[in-house]
Amino acid sequence: MKGGGLYYMISRSLGPEFGGAIGIVFSFANSGMAALNIVGFSESLLSLLKSEGLQIIDGGKNDNRIISVIALLLLQSIIVIGMEWEAKAQVGLLVILLVAMTDFVVGAIMGPQNIEAKAKGWEGLSTKVFVENLTPGYKFSEGMDQDFFTIFSVFFPSVAGIQAGASISGDLKDPAMAIPTGTLLAIFITSGSYALFALLAGAGELREASGNVTEYESGTFTNCSGRNCPWGLYNDYQVMQLMSAFGPIIYAGCFAATLSSALSCLVSGPKTFEALCKDEVYPYLTRFGIGYGKAEDPYWSYGLGFIIALIFILIADLNAIAVLISCMFMAAYALLNYCTFHASLVKPIGWRPTFKYYNTWVSLAGAIFCIIVMFLMSWICALVALFCVFICYSIVVYRKPDLNWGTSTQAQTYQDALTALQRLAVQNEHVKNYRPQILCLSGFPSSRPALIDLAYLITKKNSLLICGNIQEDRVRSRVRKVVVQNGYDWLHVRKVKAFYVMVDGCKFDEGCQALIQSAGIGKLAPNILLLGYKTNWEVCEREEVKEYFNCLHQALDNYLAIVILRTKDPLDCSYILGGLEENICTSPRDIPNFPKGSSSDGFENILEVEPTDPEVSSARHSNPEEIIVTATKKGNKIVFGGKGSVTKENHEDVHGVYRGPDGSEKPRDIVLSPFQTKKETGVIDVWWLYDDGGLTLLLPYIIQTRKNWSQCRLRVFVLGNKKTEIEMEHRGMASLLSKFRIDYSDLTVIPDIRRKAEESTMSLFETLIKDFRGDPDKCDDPETMITDSELMCLKEKTNRHLRIRELLLENSRKSNLIAM
């Protein structure tokens, strides 16, 4: 266990969100606790001065402030000098405290030694006095009616020091053994001592007494109605000095107890804050995590703790400080109990505590009880404490720091996801719950950003998106892990929530089949295959055309819908972004099996972002053949896909400059797809060629609901089979759109779909298929040949498709998106 104590335990159990919140609150509470003890020391010293008729200014709060500030300076000086001096001071104070405790016990047993002590209410140990003090007797004090919880809120900080040892866990030789042993001993010894002293005081001291010897002799010294009696348990804060064998030793014990607690709090608070700042949970606080010297003393954190303690000291009201501090400690202990409950409830495999004497539900009860007690002490202070926790928690949630500590929260997330998947697997599907779950054949994600952007427009906050990369060459395991991490990093920077999978060592159609059959799990599996239009089908190898069509047939055989994207500009950005920019911490020539290209071009266009740090830039360009993953001490990434993951912080630290094949800078806009730019006005056309269940209408509708496309009009074109039934076709389609609850701007029925295509269109078609015409028996690749009999058999269907092309050019040439 490293330094940080309570913060370390909570953050590593529940995550940085709760850990960071409690770390801030606990550090603040410790600084306030130090002030509380110093103010207590000052009150004891002022009481001693008053007994001698001495004062500094007014004998009240101003004197308290002066003494407290001087004491704070002395204690802080001891800490700054070094932890060794602090340890020596603690040992000396402990000896004085033990002597004072012994003095009180001996004095209680001896009983009162003079009549003045008896007149002040010190009767000696007596069953009668014990019975009288046994029942509650709360009074109006400090401007309010006191009750159990108002008294408890003042008393509670005195037992909060049991975490002092855990707070300096980083300085302990064996924290795993020392913390539980020391904490338990602190609880038992402290609880036993307080209980013993309370019983002795309650058995020997009256609640109120006048201190007048004459009244004592007449038996009226306890009659305090209508007047203020300065003595007794109610009114005399120095009752232990009265009951002791030698009063001055009790003063020394009070000084030792308060100064010892203040000293430990002035150390534990900054130590906790140092650990939090070292983890970089919050921005702009890293300076407070810097340690100096051999002992790594956090002087900046010491200074901050000093200022907080000084502010509390200037209040100079022990009771006012105690309630807020108690609520903050209660919030910390509530989360500590919840940590144990949560970890023992989830039971991750790594949950193997060496301390066996705990119970899941007792821990939960403890957490709930702490929250209840907070509000019973003071609902205002409880709300303030919880509000501080909430604000600190929200900041961490918003920032999403890249911290992975294997928390029980992560284990809970996994367990919840697994349970939900298992429950979903046995549920029958219903059309109302249909979601377009897409398998996108993108290659490496940066290869075809437009393809991924279209897929994410459809699936964002709705459903599943899996990006598939198929590599023909075999890829080694280490390279594979880096490439997959690269893909996730690119998606993260692009703010695309998707999964990324890769198959290697197979042809394109084989890889596609593997992805179709194995991607996803249970009901969380793709039902749509999205891929790009193969623009080079005329000139590429015939084998590639076969593989492409095999991929389409495999999708249909597995009952997947198919979406093919065709854009004006090529989908593949490799020609812009150039060569291999992978990161393996080594030169590419050292990786013999590293793939140099594939049908999905997934390795030829990794986007590179250059950091602003000139040292990093110079390190990168010093050896052009070497590919560097990390060149900064903090591990900021130079290229998408370094070891680790891209965080929000280091993403914001870069200019966002992409590099082309020649190393020249390319602006980010160069790879912006048409689906990322906002459309102020535009048109989305839907060509309803046949009833496909509504998917052709659903996908454009989902796209239109997105912010960038919300201003576009939706037009629907329907093919009419007969001119005489145009009006009926129109009413039928309008009715269907109404059932689908899809708003549209225009609905057009095309009447002349069966008309013969123009000669120019026919000539273009003949030109396109010219190289594929021939006799299959006289060809090396007969499956790709088109015979005259096939053309004759499909003549009407071919004409229909050619007419659709003409109609598209006539009606949708200027549309922003066409779905058909």
GROMACS .gro file of N, CA and C in nm, residues 654-701:
model
  144
  654VAL      N    1  -0.261   1.864  -2.801
  654VAL     CA    2  -0.203   1.855  -2.935
  654VAL      C    3  -0.275   1.951  -3.027
  655HIS      N    4  -0.205   1.990  -3.134
  655HIS     CA    5  -0.262   2.082  -3.232
  655HIS      C    6  -0.362   2.013  -3.322
  656GLY      N    7  -0.350   1.883  -3.337
  656GLY     CA    8  -0.436   1.812  -3.430
  656GLY      C    9  -0.388   1.826  -3.571
  657VAL      N   10  -0.258   1.809  -3.593
  657VAL     CA   11  -0.200   1.818  -3.727
  657VAL      C   12  -0.173   1.679  -3.779
  658TYR      N   13  -0.227   1.647  -3.896
  658TYR     CA   14  -0.206   1.518  -3.958
  658TYR      C   15  -0.091   1.528  -4.058
  659ARG      N   16  -0.022   1.417  -4.081
  659ARG     CA   17   0.092   1.418  -4.172
  659ARG      C   18   0.063   1.331  -4.293
  660GLY      N   19   0.104   1.379  -4.409
  660GLY     CA   20   0.085   1.306  -4.532
  660GLY      C   21   0.201   1.215  -4.564
  661PRO      N   22   0.200   1.152  -4.681
  661PRO     CA   23   0.305   1.057  -4.719
  661PRO      C   24   0.444   1.119  -4.718
  662ASP      N   25   0.453   1.248  -4.751
  662ASP     CA   26   0.584   1.313  -4.755
  662ASP      C   27   0.621   1.380  -4.625
  663GLY      N   28   0.542   1.360  -4.520
  663GLY     CA   29   0.572   1.420  -4.391
  663GLY      C   30   0.515   1.560  -4.376
  664SER      N   31   0.452   1.613  -4.479
  664SER     CA   32   0.397   1.748  -4.471
  664SER      C   33   0.273   1.749  -4.383
  665GLU      N   34   0.247   1.864  -4.324
  665GLU     CA   35   0.133   1.877  -4.234
  665GLU      C   36   0.004   1.887  -4.314
  666LYS      N   37  -0.096   1.815  -4.266
  666LYS     CA   38  -0.228   1.820  -4.329
  666LYS      C   39  -0.328   1.867  -4.224
  667PRO      N   40  -0.412   1.962  -4.255
  667PRO     CA   41  -0.512   2.005  -4.157
  667PRO      C   42  -0.612   1.895  -4.130
  668ARG      N   43  -0.669   1.898  -4.010
  668ARG     CA   44  -0.767   1.796  -3.973
  668ARG      C   45  -0.886   1.794  -4.069
  669ASP      N   46  -0.920   1.910  -4.125
  669ASP     CA   47  -1.037   1.917  -4.213
  669ASP      C   48  -1.023   1.829  -4.336
  670ILE      N   49  -0.900   1.794  -4.370
  670ILE     CA   50  -0.879   1.719  -4.494
  670ILE      C   51  -0.939   1.580  -4.485
  671VAL      N   52  -0.957   1.528  -4.365
  671VAL     CA   53  -1.015   1.396  -4.352
  671VAL      C   54  -1.152   1.401  -4.287
  672LEU      N   55  -1.211   1.520  -4.283
  672LEU     CA   56  -1.348   1.528  -4.233
  672LEU      C   57  -1.442   1.468  -4.337
  673SER      N   58  -1.524   1.377  -4.294
  673SER     CA   59  -1.617   1.314  -4.386
  673SER      C   60  -1.740   1.403  -4.401
  674PRO      N   61  -1.819   1.381  -4.505
  674PRO     CA   62  -1.941   1.461  -4.522
  674PRO      C   63  -2.041   1.442  -4.409
  675PHE      N   64  -2.023   1.339  -4.330
  675PHE     CA   65  -2.118   1.313  -4.222
  675PHE      C   66  -2.084   1.387  -4.094
  676GLN      N   67  -1.970   1.457  -4.091
  676GLN     CA   68  -1.932   1.534  -3.973
  676GLN      C   69  -1.962   1.682  -3.986
  677THR      N   70  -1.974   1.730  -4.109
  677THR     CA   71  -2.000   1.872  -4.129
  677THR      C   72  -2.149   1.900  -4.111
  678LYS      N   73  -2.178   2.015  -4.050
  678LYS     CA   74  -2.318   2.050  -4.025
  678LYS      C   75  -2.384   2.100  -4.152
  679LYS      N   76  -2.503   2.052  -4.180
  679LYS     CA   77  -2.579   2.091  -4.298
  679LYS      C   78  -2.683   2.196  -4.256
  680GLU      N   79  -2.660   2.321  -4.297
  680GLU     CA   80  -2.756   2.426  -4.265
  680GLU      C   81  -2.888   2.403  -4.339
  681THR      N   82  -2.875   2.362  -4.465
  681THR     CA   83  -2.991   2.321  -4.544
  681THR      C   84  -2.947   2.201  -4.626
  682GLY      N   85  -3.039   2.122  -4.668
  682GLY     CA   86  -3.004   2.006  -4.747
  682GLY      C   87  -3.122   1.915  -4.769
  683VAL      N   88  -3.096   1.809  -4.843
  683VAL     CA   89  -3.203   1.715  -4.880
  683VAL      C   90  -3.151   1.573  -4.861
  684ILE      N   91  -3.234   1.491  -4.800
  684ILE     CA   92  -3.209   1.347  -4.792
  684ILE      C   93  -3.317   1.279  -4.875
  685ASP      N   94  -3.276   1.206  -4.977
  685ASP     CA   95  -3.371   1.137  -5.064
  685ASP      C   96  -3.375   0.989  -5.030
  686VAL      N   97  -3.495   0.937  -5.020
  686VAL     CA   98  -3.516   0.793  -4.999
  686VAL      C   99  -3.588   0.738  -5.121
  687TRP      N  100  -3.524   0.641  -5.185
  687TRP     CA  101  -3.586   0.575  -5.301
  687TRP      C  102  -3.636   0.438  -5.255
  688TRP      N  103  -3.768   0.431  -5.246
  688TRP     CA  104  -3.835   0.309  -5.198
  688TRP      C  105  -3.857   0.217  -5.318
  689LEU      N  106  -3.762   0.129  -5.344
  689LEU     CA  107  -3.768   0.044  -5.462
  689LEU      C  108  -3.859  -0.076  -5.440
  690TYR      N  109  -3.860  -0.126  -5.318
  690TYR     CA  110  -3.948  -0.239  -5.284
  690TYR      C  111  -3.958  -0.243  -5.133
  691ASP      N  112  -4.053  -0.320  -5.083
  691ASP     CA  113  -4.078  -0.327  -4.939
  691ASP      C  114  -3.971  -0.415  -4.874
  692ASP      N  115  -3.879  -0.351  -4.803
  692ASP     CA  116  -3.772  -0.425  -4.737
  692ASP      C  117  -3.792  -0.431  -4.585
  693GLY      N  118  -3.915  -0.403  -4.541
  693GLY     CA  119  -3.942  -0.405  -4.398
  693GLY      C  120  -3.928  -0.269  -4.332
  694GLY      N  121  -3.882  -0.171  -4.408
  694GLY     CA  122  -3.874  -0.035  -4.356
  694GLY      C  123  -3.734   0.014  -4.326
  695LEU      N  124  -3.631  -0.071  -4.349
  695LEU     CA  125  -3.495  -0.032  -4.315
  695LEU      C  126  -3.447   0.086  -4.401
  696THR      N  127  -3.488   0.089  -4.528
  696THR     CA  128  -3.447   0.198  -4.616
  696THR      C  129  -3.503   0.332  -4.567
  697LEU      N  130  -3.615   0.330  -4.499
  697LEU     CA  131  -3.672   0.452  -4.441
  697LEU      C  132  -3.614   0.481  -4.302
  698LEU      N  133  -3.590   0.375  -4.226
  698LEU     CA  134  -3.545   0.392  -4.087
  698LEU      C  135  -3.408   0.458  -4.078
  699LEU      N  136  -3.314   0.412  -4.160
  699LEU     CA  137  -3.178   0.464  -4.148
  699LEU      C  138  -3.170   0.613  -4.182
  700PRO      N  139  -3.229   0.661  -4.293
  700PRO     CA  140  -3.227   0.806  -4.317
  700PRO      C  141  -3.299   0.885  -4.208
  701TYR      N  142  -3.407   0.827  -4.155
  701TYR     CA  143  -3.477   0.897  -4.046
  701TYR      C  144  -3.387   0.915  -3.925
   0.00000   0.00000   0.00000
